[in-house]
Amino acid sequence: MINQFTALARDPRVTFFGNVRVGSPGPVSLSELRSYYNAVVLAYGAESDRRLGLAGESRLESGLYSAREFVWWYNGHPSASTLPIDLKSAKSVAVCGLGNVALDCARILLRPWEELSTTDAASHAINALRESNVKQVHLIGRRGPAQAAFTPKELRELLNLPGINVRILPDGCLNLSPACQEEVRTNRVKRRIVEVMQKLLARPNQGDESTNRSLYIHFYRSPHDLVCDSTGKLSGLRLERTMLAGNRAVGTGEFETLPIQMLLTSIGYKSLPMEGAPFDEKRGIIPNVHGQVVTETDTVDPGLFVCGWIKRGPTGIIGTNLTDAEDTVEMMVKQKATFPSIHAVKPGGEGLASLLQARGCSPISFADWEKIDAAEKERGTLVGKPREKFTSILDMVGVARGSHQLRQ
Ligand code: NAP
């Protein structure tokens, strides 16, 4: 990805403006940006997450994070680098949701930390994982094996981690109902997922349950409320047993409590609105037709486009976003004649640069980014990693401006 972006950014027709927030409290609004260009494409993804809103959350002092926060934390995202994630006091962690992000979180928690120490994962996360006492990770799904949202390759990677024991619960859940059998029969991905789990049942335990790490995949369980101790620390997750009614999970009124010290909610990302663009609150996207933004009354907003998760919601892998971008570009070509002042020369990047300068904002250019990139790689060589990321924006800007002393 870095190579692709670098090639693109070096094209003389491209100007990169980094560290510039569009919309309040940033230095430029979307409508101003639109006045500088004939067309604008919004590709800002999904920066927030769907919340479970469990009873007990307000009493909790620590131990509850969204999977997005956790992923940002181990990737060194500046907004999450100081999260007080405590893996030393946690023995049991639950991850709610059965998508690929939930698998990613479980894999980070269960994988030997040494393997991460030679990747570009953030050092604060590697240090926390080195000291981790997490022995059990519970993945919680409100529906059954035929409805799991993860994909077979990612599941296999998790199940094949060295030395972990895996249990799929409740016992017998892989004996699918006739309706689920039909669902699996007609969907190759789902069939592979169930096959991978069925194969696993025949596998002997990888080691002693009391010393080895264990992964529990719970189906037909819905998070209900949180249990916390007198100091406000998370001590358990109360789950309601569920059953399928058609394709929906419905509660059975039976409950059980899972003792845990940390909970990651992984039930999907959520995009945020941008001032000056319409937003469909229910679907969490900017309404559009093949990337062309349309208003609530389905009227085309000429010259405004979207692509990626802000266009279609938080689904799909990198490859999905490639074809999605092609779809938007095709639409832009079709709609070109409708762009506002298409025959006028717009101020473009030069105009934007002057506006930002007048407002006291000094953007990070691509050459600046290359300095940050080089510094991160240099820091990485000192510790045997491909790069040691800066986790503070101030540090990054300092390196770009040449006013930062390289430090570990
Ligand atoms: P996701 O695939 O949409 O999975 C969300 C999970 O949360 C589902 O299991 C869903 O269950 C569950 N859920 C939703 N609301 C719930 C609730 N109220 N209570 C309990 N469970 C609830 O989302 P994701 O894992 O965030 O992934 C986002 C996208 O990124 C996906 O397309 C994923 O494949 C992709 N991704 C790919 C990779 C990779 O390829 N390696 C890595 C990361 C992410 P229901 O089905 O019952 O609603």
Coordinates of C-alpha atoms and ligand atoms in Angstrom, one line a residue:
M1 CA 0.0 0.0 0.0
I2 CA 2.8 2.4 0.9
N3 CA 4.4 1.8 -2.5
Q4 CA 1.1 2.4 -4.3
F5 CA 0.5 5.7 -2.4
T6 CA 4.1 6.8 -2.9
A7 CA 3.9 6.3 -6.7
L8 CA 0.7 8.3 -6.8
A9 CA 1.9 11.1 -4.6
R10 CA 5.0 11.6 -6.8
D11 CA 2.9 12.2 -9.9
P12 CA 3.5 15.9 -10.7
R13 CA -0.3 16.4 -11.0
V14 CA -0.8 15.4 -7.4
T15 CA -0.4 17.8 -4.4
F16 CA -0.5 16.3 -0.9
F17 CA -1.8 18.4 2.0
G18 CA -1.2 16.5 5.2
N19 CA -2.3 17.4 8.8
V20 CA -5.1 19.5 7.5
R21 CA -8.5 18.9 9.0
V22 CA -11.4 19.7 6.6
G23 CA -14.4 21.0 8.6
S24 CA -14.7 22.4 12.1
P25 CA -12.3 23.0 13.9
G26 CA -10.0 22.7 10.9
P27 CA -8.7 25.6 8.9
V28 CA -10.8 24.9 5.8
S29 CA -14.5 23.9 5.3
L30 CA -15.8 21.5 2.7
S31 CA -17.7 24.4 0.9
E32 CA -14.4 26.4 0.8
L33 CA -12.6 23.3 -0.6
R34 CA -15.3 22.9 -3.2
S35 CA -14.8 26.5 -4.3
Y36 CA -11.2 25.7 -5.1
Y37 CA -11.8 22.6 -7.2
N38 CA -14.3 21.5 -9.9
A39 CA -14.9 18.2 -8.0
V40 CA -14.1 16.9 -4.5
V41 CA -14.1 13.2 -3.5
L42 CA -14.7 12.4 0.1
A43 CA -12.8 9.2 1.1
Y44 CA -12.5 9.5 4.8
G45 CA -13.8 6.1 5.9
A46 CA -15.2 5.3 9.3
E47 CA -13.5 6.9 12.3
S48 CA -16.0 5.8 14.9
D49 CA -17.7 2.6 16.0
R50 CA -21.1 1.2 16.7
R51 CA -21.7 1.0 20.5
L52 CA -23.4 -1.8 22.4
G53 CA -24.7 0.5 25.1
L54 CA -24.6 -2.2 27.8
A55 CA -26.1 -1.7 31.2
G56 CA -23.3 -1.1 33.7
E57 CA -21.1 0.9 31.2
S58 CA -21.5 4.1 33.1
R59 CA -20.2 2.6 36.4
L60 CA -17.1 1.2 34.7
E61 CA -13.8 3.0 35.3
S62 CA -11.7 0.8 33.0
G63 CA -11.6 -2.4 31.0
L64 CA -14.0 -1.6 28.1
Y65 CA -12.7 -0.5 24.7
S66 CA -14.0 -0.7 21.2
A67 CA -12.1 -3.0 18.8
R68 CA -11.3 0.1 16.7
E69 CA -9.6 1.7 19.7
F70 CA -7.7 -1.5 20.4
V71 CA -6.6 -1.8 16.8
W72 CA -5.5 1.9 16.7
W73 CA -3.6 1.3 20.0
Y74 CA -1.5 -1.6 18.7
N75 CA -1.0 0.2 15.4
G76 CA 0.4 3.4 17.1
H77 CA -2.5 5.7 16.0
P78 CA -1.8 9.0 17.8
S79 CA -5.4 9.2 19.2
A80 CA -5.1 5.8 20.9
S81 CA -1.5 5.5 21.9
T82 CA -2.1 6.5 25.5
L83 CA -5.1 4.2 26.1
P84 CA -4.7 2.6 29.6
I85 CA -4.9 -0.9 28.2
D86 CA -3.9 -3.2 31.0
L87 CA -3.0 -6.7 29.9
K88 CA -1.1 -7.4 33.1
S89 CA -4.1 -7.6 35.3
A90 CA -6.4 -9.2 32.7
K91 CA -6.5 -13.0 32.6
S92 CA -9.7 -13.2 30.5
V93 CA -10.7 -11.0 27.7
A94 CA -14.0 -11.1 25.7
V95 CA -14.5 -9.8 22.2
C96 CA -18.1 -9.2 21.2
G97 CA -18.8 -9.7 17.5
L98 CA -17.7 -12.4 15.0
G99 CA -16.2 -10.3 12.2
N100 CA -12.7 -10.2 10.9
V101 CA -11.9 -7.2 13.2
A102 CA -12.8 -9.4 16.2
L103 CA -10.4 -12.1 14.9
D104 CA -7.7 -9.6 14.4
C105 CA -8.0 -8.5 18.1
A106 CA -8.1 -12.1 19.3
R107 CA -5.0 -12.9 17.2
I108 CA -3.0 -10.0 18.7
L109 CA -3.9 -11.1 22.2
L110 CA -3.1 -14.8 21.7
R111 CA -0.1 -14.6 19.4
P112 CA 3.4 -14.9 21.0
W113 CA 4.6 -11.3 21.5
E114 CA 8.0 -12.2 20.0
E115 CA 6.5 -12.5 16.6
L116 CA 5.1 -9.0 16.8
S117 CA 8.4 -7.5 18.0
T118 CA 9.9 -7.6 14.5
T119 CA 6.8 -6.0 12.9
D120 CA 5.9 -2.3 12.8
A121 CA 3.4 -2.7 15.7
A122 CA 3.7 0.1 18.2
S123 CA 6.3 -0.5 20.9
H124 CA 4.0 0.4 23.7
A125 CA 1.7 -2.4 22.6
I126 CA 4.5 -4.9 22.2
N127 CA 5.7 -4.1 25.7
A128 CA 2.2 -4.5 27.1
L129 CA 1.8 -7.8 25.2
R130 CA 5.2 -9.0 26.5
E131 CA 3.9 -8.5 30.1
S132 CA 0.4 -9.8 29.3
N133 CA -1.2 -12.3 31.6
V134 CA -4.1 -12.9 29.3
K135 CA -4.8 -16.7 29.2
Q136 CA -8.3 -16.8 27.8
V137 CA -9.9 -15.0 24.9
H138 CA -13.7 -15.4 24.4
L139 CA -15.2 -14.5 21.0
I140 CA -19.0 -13.9 21.4
G141 CA -21.5 -14.2 18.6
R142 CA -25.2 -13.6 18.9
R143 CA -26.0 -16.0 16.1
G144 CA -24.7 -19.4 14.9
P145 CA -21.7 -20.8 13.0
A146 CA -23.6 -20.4 9.7
Q147 CA -24.0 -16.6 10.3
A148 CA -20.5 -15.7 11.4
A149 CA -19.2 -12.6 9.6
F150 CA -15.5 -13.5 9.5
T151 CA -13.8 -15.2 6.5
P152 CA -12.2 -18.7 6.3
K153 CA -8.6 -17.6 5.7
E154 CA -8.6 -15.2 8.7
L155 CA -10.3 -17.9 10.9
R156 CA -7.7 -20.5 9.9
E157 CA -4.9 -18.0 10.7
L158 CA -6.3 -17.5 14.2
L159 CA -7.0 -21.2 14.9
N160 CA -3.5 -22.2 13.7
L161 CA -1.6 -19.9 16.1
P162 CA 1.0 -22.0 17.9
G163 CA 0.1 -23.6 21.2
I164 CA -3.4 -22.4 21.7
N165 CA -6.3 -24.5 22.7
V166 CA -9.6 -23.8 21.0
R167 CA -13.1 -24.6 22.1
I168 CA -16.3 -24.0 20.1
L169 CA -19.4 -23.6 22.3
P170 CA -22.0 -24.6 23.0
D171 CA -21.2 -28.2 22.4
G172 CA -23.1 -29.5 19.4
C173 CA -23.5 -26.1 17.8
L174 CA -21.9 -27.3 14.6
N175 CA -24.8 -29.8 14.1
L176 CA -26.7 -27.3 12.0
S177 CA -30.4 -27.0 11.7
P178 CA -31.9 -27.8 8.3
A179 CA -32.3 -24.0 7.6
C180 CA -28.7 -23.4 8.5
Q181 CA -27.5 -26.4 6.5
E182 CA -29.3 -24.9 3.5
E183 CA -27.7 -21.5 4.1
V184 CA -24.2 -23.1 4.2
R185 CA -24.9 -25.3 1.2
T186 CA -25.6 -22.3 -1.0
N187 CA -22.8 -20.1 0.2
R188 CA -19.2 -21.2 -0.5
V189 CA -17.6 -18.9 2.1
K190 CA -20.0 -20.0 4.9
R191 CA -19.4 -23.6 3.9
R192 CA -15.6 -23.2 4.2
I193 CA -16.1 -21.5 7.6
V194 CA -18.1 -24.4 9.0
E195 CA -15.7 -26.9 7.5
V196 CA -12.7 -25.2 9.2
M197 CA -14.5 -25.4 12.5
Q198 CA -15.6 -29.0 12.0
K199 CA -12.0 -30.0 11.2
L200 CA -10.9 -28.2 14.4
L201 CA -13.2 -30.4 16.5
A202 CA -11.1 -33.4 15.5
R203 CA -7.8 -31.7 16.5
P204 CA -6.3 -32.7 19.9
N205 CA -5.6 -30.0 22.4
Q206 CA -2.3 -28.2 21.8
G207 CA -1.2 -28.3 25.4
D208 CA -2.0 -28.0 29.0
E209 CA -5.1 -25.8 29.5
S210 CA -3.8 -24.4 32.8
T211 CA -0.6 -23.0 31.2
N212 CA -1.5 -22.5 27.5
R213 CA -3.6 -19.8 26.1
S214 CA -7.1 -20.7 25.1
L215 CA -9.6 -19.3 22.6
Y216 CA -13.3 -19.9 23.2
I217 CA -15.7 -19.2 20.3
H218 CA -19.2 -18.8 21.8
F219 CA -22.2 -18.9 19.5
Y220 CA -25.8 -18.0 20.4
R221 CA -24.8 -15.6 23.1
S222 CA -25.7 -11.9 23.3
P223 CA -24.0 -9.4 25.6
H224 CA -26.5 -8.2 28.1
D225 CA -24.8 -6.2 30.9
L226 CA -21.5 -5.6 32.6
V227 CA -20.5 -6.7 36.1
C228 CA -18.0 -4.5 37.9
D229 CA -16.3 -4.7 41.3
S230 CA -16.5 -2.0 44.0
T231 CA -13.5 -0.1 42.5
G232 CA -15.3 0.2 39.1
K233 CA -13.1 -2.5 37.4
L234 CA -14.8 -4.8 35.0
S235 CA -15.2 -8.3 36.5
G236 CA -17.7 -10.0 34.2
L237 CA -20.0 -10.0 31.2
R238 CA -23.5 -11.2 31.5
L239 CA -24.7 -13.0 28.4
E240 CA -28.2 -14.0 27.3
R241 CA -28.5 -17.2 25.5
T242 CA -30.2 -16.7 22.1
M243 CA -31.8 -18.7 19.4
L244 CA -32.5 -18.0 15.7
A245 CA -35.9 -16.8 14.7
G246 CA -35.6 -16.8 10.9
N247 CA -32.2 -15.1 10.5
R248 CA -32.5 -13.0 13.7
A249 CA -31.1 -13.7 17.1
V250 CA -33.7 -13.6 19.9
G251 CA -33.1 -13.9 23.6
T252 CA -34.3 -17.0 25.5
G253 CA -34.4 -15.3 28.9
E254 CA -31.5 -17.6 30.2
F255 CA -28.4 -15.9 31.4
E256 CA -24.8 -16.8 32.3
T257 CA -21.9 -14.7 33.5
L258 CA -18.4 -14.9 32.0
P259 CA -15.7 -13.7 34.3
I260 CA -13.6 -11.3 32.3
Q261 CA -11.3 -8.3 33.1
M262 CA -11.4 -6.7 29.7
L263 CA -14.1 -6.3 27.0
L264 CA -13.6 -5.3 23.4
T265 CA -16.7 -4.5 21.4
S266 CA -16.3 -5.4 17.8
I267 CA -19.7 -4.9 16.3
G268 CA -18.8 -2.7 13.3
Y269 CA -17.3 0.7 12.5
K270 CA -19.3 3.9 12.0
S271 CA -18.7 6.8 9.7
L272 CA -19.1 10.4 10.9
P273 CA -20.9 13.1 9.1
M274 CA -19.1 16.1 7.5
E275 CA -20.5 19.6 7.6
G276 CA -21.6 20.6 4.2
A277 CA -22.4 17.1 2.9
P278 CA -25.6 15.1 3.4
F279 CA -25.5 12.2 5.8
D280 CA -27.7 9.1 6.1
E281 CA -27.7 8.6 9.9
K282 CA -29.4 5.2 9.7
R283 CA -26.9 3.7 7.2
G284 CA -24.0 5.7 8.4
I285 CA -23.0 6.8 4.9
I286 CA -23.1 9.8 2.7
P287 CA -26.0 9.0 0.3
N288 CA -24.8 8.5 -3.2
V289 CA -25.4 6.8 -6.5
H290 CA -22.2 5.0 -7.7
G291 CA -20.2 7.6 -5.7
Q292 CA -22.1 10.7 -7.0
V293 CA -23.4 12.4 -3.8
V294 CA -27.2 12.9 -3.8
T295 CA -29.2 15.0 -1.3
E296 CA -32.0 13.6 0.9
T297 CA -34.5 14.4 -1.9
D298 CA -32.3 12.3 -4.3
T299 CA -31.1 15.4 -6.1
V300 CA -27.5 15.2 -7.5
D301 CA -25.0 17.4 -5.7
P302 CA -22.8 18.2 -8.7
G303 CA -19.1 17.9 -8.2
L304 CA -19.2 16.1 -4.9
F305 CA -18.3 12.4 -4.8
V306 CA -17.5 9.6 -2.3
C307 CA -15.7 6.3 -2.2
G308 CA -14.8 3.6 0.3
W309 CA -16.5 3.0 3.7
I310 CA -18.1 6.5 3.7
K311 CA -19.7 5.5 0.4
R312 CA -21.0 2.0 1.1
G313 CA -20.6 1.3 4.9
P314 CA -17.9 -0.5 6.8
T315 CA -17.6 -3.7 4.8
G316 CA -15.1 -5.4 2.6
I317 CA -11.4 -5.7 2.3
I318 CA -8.7 -3.5 0.5
G319 CA -9.6 -5.1 -2.9
T320 CA -13.2 -4.1 -2.4
N321 CA -12.1 -0.5 -2.0
L322 CA -10.2 -0.7 -5.3
T323 CA -13.2 -1.6 -7.4
D324 CA -15.3 0.8 -5.4
A325 CA -12.9 3.7 -6.3
E326 CA -13.1 2.6 -10.0
D327 CA -16.9 2.8 -9.8
T328 CA -16.7 6.3 -8.4
V329 CA -14.2 7.5 -11.0
E330 CA -16.4 6.0 -13.8
M331 CA -19.2 8.1 -12.4
M332 CA -17.1 11.2 -12.2
V333 CA -16.2 10.8 -15.9
K334 CA -19.9 10.4 -16.8
Q335 CA -20.9 13.4 -14.7
K336 CA -18.1 15.7 -15.8
A337 CA -20.3 18.1 -17.7
T338 CA -22.3 18.8 -14.6
F339 CA -19.4 19.9 -12.4
P340 CA -19.8 23.5 -11.3
S341 CA -17.8 26.0 -13.5
I342 CA -16.2 23.1 -15.4
H343 CA -14.9 25.5 -18.0
A344 CA -13.5 28.0 -15.4
V345 CA -9.9 27.8 -14.1
K346 CA -10.2 27.0 -10.4
P347 CA -7.5 28.0 -8.0
G348 CA -6.9 24.3 -7.1
G349 CA -3.9 23.4 -4.9
E350 CA -2.2 26.8 -5.3
G351 CA -5.2 28.6 -4.1
L352 CA -5.7 26.2 -1.2
A353 CA -2.0 26.6 -0.2
S354 CA -2.5 30.4 0.0
L355 CA -5.7 30.1 2.0
L356 CA -4.0 27.7 4.5
Q357 CA -1.0 30.0 4.8
A358 CA -3.3 33.0 5.4
R359 CA -4.9 31.0 8.2
G360 CA -1.6 30.1 9.8
C361 CA -1.8 26.5 8.8
S362 CA 1.4 24.9 7.5
P363 CA 0.5 21.6 5.9
I364 CA 2.7 18.5 5.7
S365 CA 3.8 18.1 2.1
F366 CA 4.7 14.8 0.6
A367 CA 8.4 15.6 0.9
D368 CA 7.7 16.3 4.6
W369 CA 6.0 12.9 4.9
E370 CA 9.1 11.3 3.3
K371 CA 11.2 12.8 6.1
I372 CA 8.9 11.3 8.7
D373 CA 9.0 8.0 6.9
A374 CA 12.8 8.0 6.8
A375 CA 13.0 8.8 10.5
E376 CA 10.6 6.1 11.4
K377 CA 12.6 3.5 9.4
E378 CA 15.8 4.8 11.0
R379 CA 14.3 4.4 14.5
G380 CA 13.2 0.9 13.4
T381 CA 16.7 -0.3 12.4
L382 CA 17.9 0.5 16.0
V383 CA 15.4 -2.0 17.4
G384 CA 15.2 -4.6 14.7
K385 CA 11.8 -3.4 13.3
P386 CA 10.9 -2.3 9.8
R387 CA 9.9 1.0 11.4
E388 CA 9.3 2.5 14.8
K389 CA 6.3 4.8 14.3
F390 CA 5.9 8.2 15.9
T391 CA 2.8 8.0 18.0
S392 CA 2.4 11.8 18.5
I393 CA 1.5 14.3 15.8
L394 CA 3.8 16.9 17.4
D395 CA 6.8 14.5 17.0
M396 CA 5.9 13.9 13.3
V397 CA 5.5 17.6 12.6
G398 CA 8.8 18.2 14.5
V399 CA 10.6 15.7 12.2
A400 CA 9.0 17.2 9.1
R401 CA 10.2 20.7 10.1
G402 CA 13.6 19.5 11.1
S403 CA 13.2 20.7 14.7
H404 CA 13.0 17.3 16.2
Q405 CA 15.8 15.4 17.8
L406 CA 15.7 11.8 16.8
R407 CA 15.0 9.8 19.9
Q408 CA 14.0 6.3 20.8
Ligands
NAP1 P1 -18.5 -7.1 10.5 O1 -17.8 -8.0 9.6 O2 -19.7 -6.4 10.1 O3 -18.9 -7.9 11.9 C1 -19.6 -7.4 12.9 C2 -20.0 -8.5 13.9 O4 -20.6 -7.8 15.0 C3 -21.0 -9.5 13.4 O5 -20.6 -10.8 13.9 C4 -22.3 -9.0 14.0 O6 -23.2 -10.1 14.2 C5 -21.9 -8.5 15.3 N1 -22.8 -7.5 15.9 C6 -23.3 -6.4 15.3 N2 -24.2 -5.8 16.1 C7 -24.2 -6.6 17.3 C8 -24.9 -6.5 18.5 N3 -25.7 -5.5 18.8 N4 -24.7 -7.5 19.4 C9 -23.9 -8.5 19.2 N5 -23.2 -8.6 18.0 C10 -23.4 -7.7 17.1 O7 -17.5 -5.9 11.0 P2 -16.0 -5.9 11.3 O8 -15.4 -7.1 11.9 O9 -15.8 -4.6 12.0 O10 -15.3 -5.8 9.9 C11 -15.6 -4.7 9.0 C12 -15.1 -5.1 7.6 O11 -13.7 -5.1 7.5 C13 -15.6 -6.5 7.2 O12 -16.0 -6.5 5.9 C14 -14.4 -7.3 7.4 O13 -14.3 -8.5 6.6 C15 -13.3 -6.3 6.9 N6 -12.0 -6.7 7.5 C16 -11.2 -7.6 6.8 C17 -10.0 -8.0 7.3 C18 -9.2 -9.0 6.5 O14 -9.5 -9.2 5.4 N7 -8.1 -9.5 7.1 C19 -9.6 -7.5 8.6 C20 -10.4 -6.6 9.3 C21 -11.6 -6.2 8.7 P3 -24.6 -10.2 13.3 O15 -24.0 -10.8 12.0 O16 -25.4 -11.1 14.1 O17 -25.1 -8.8 13.1

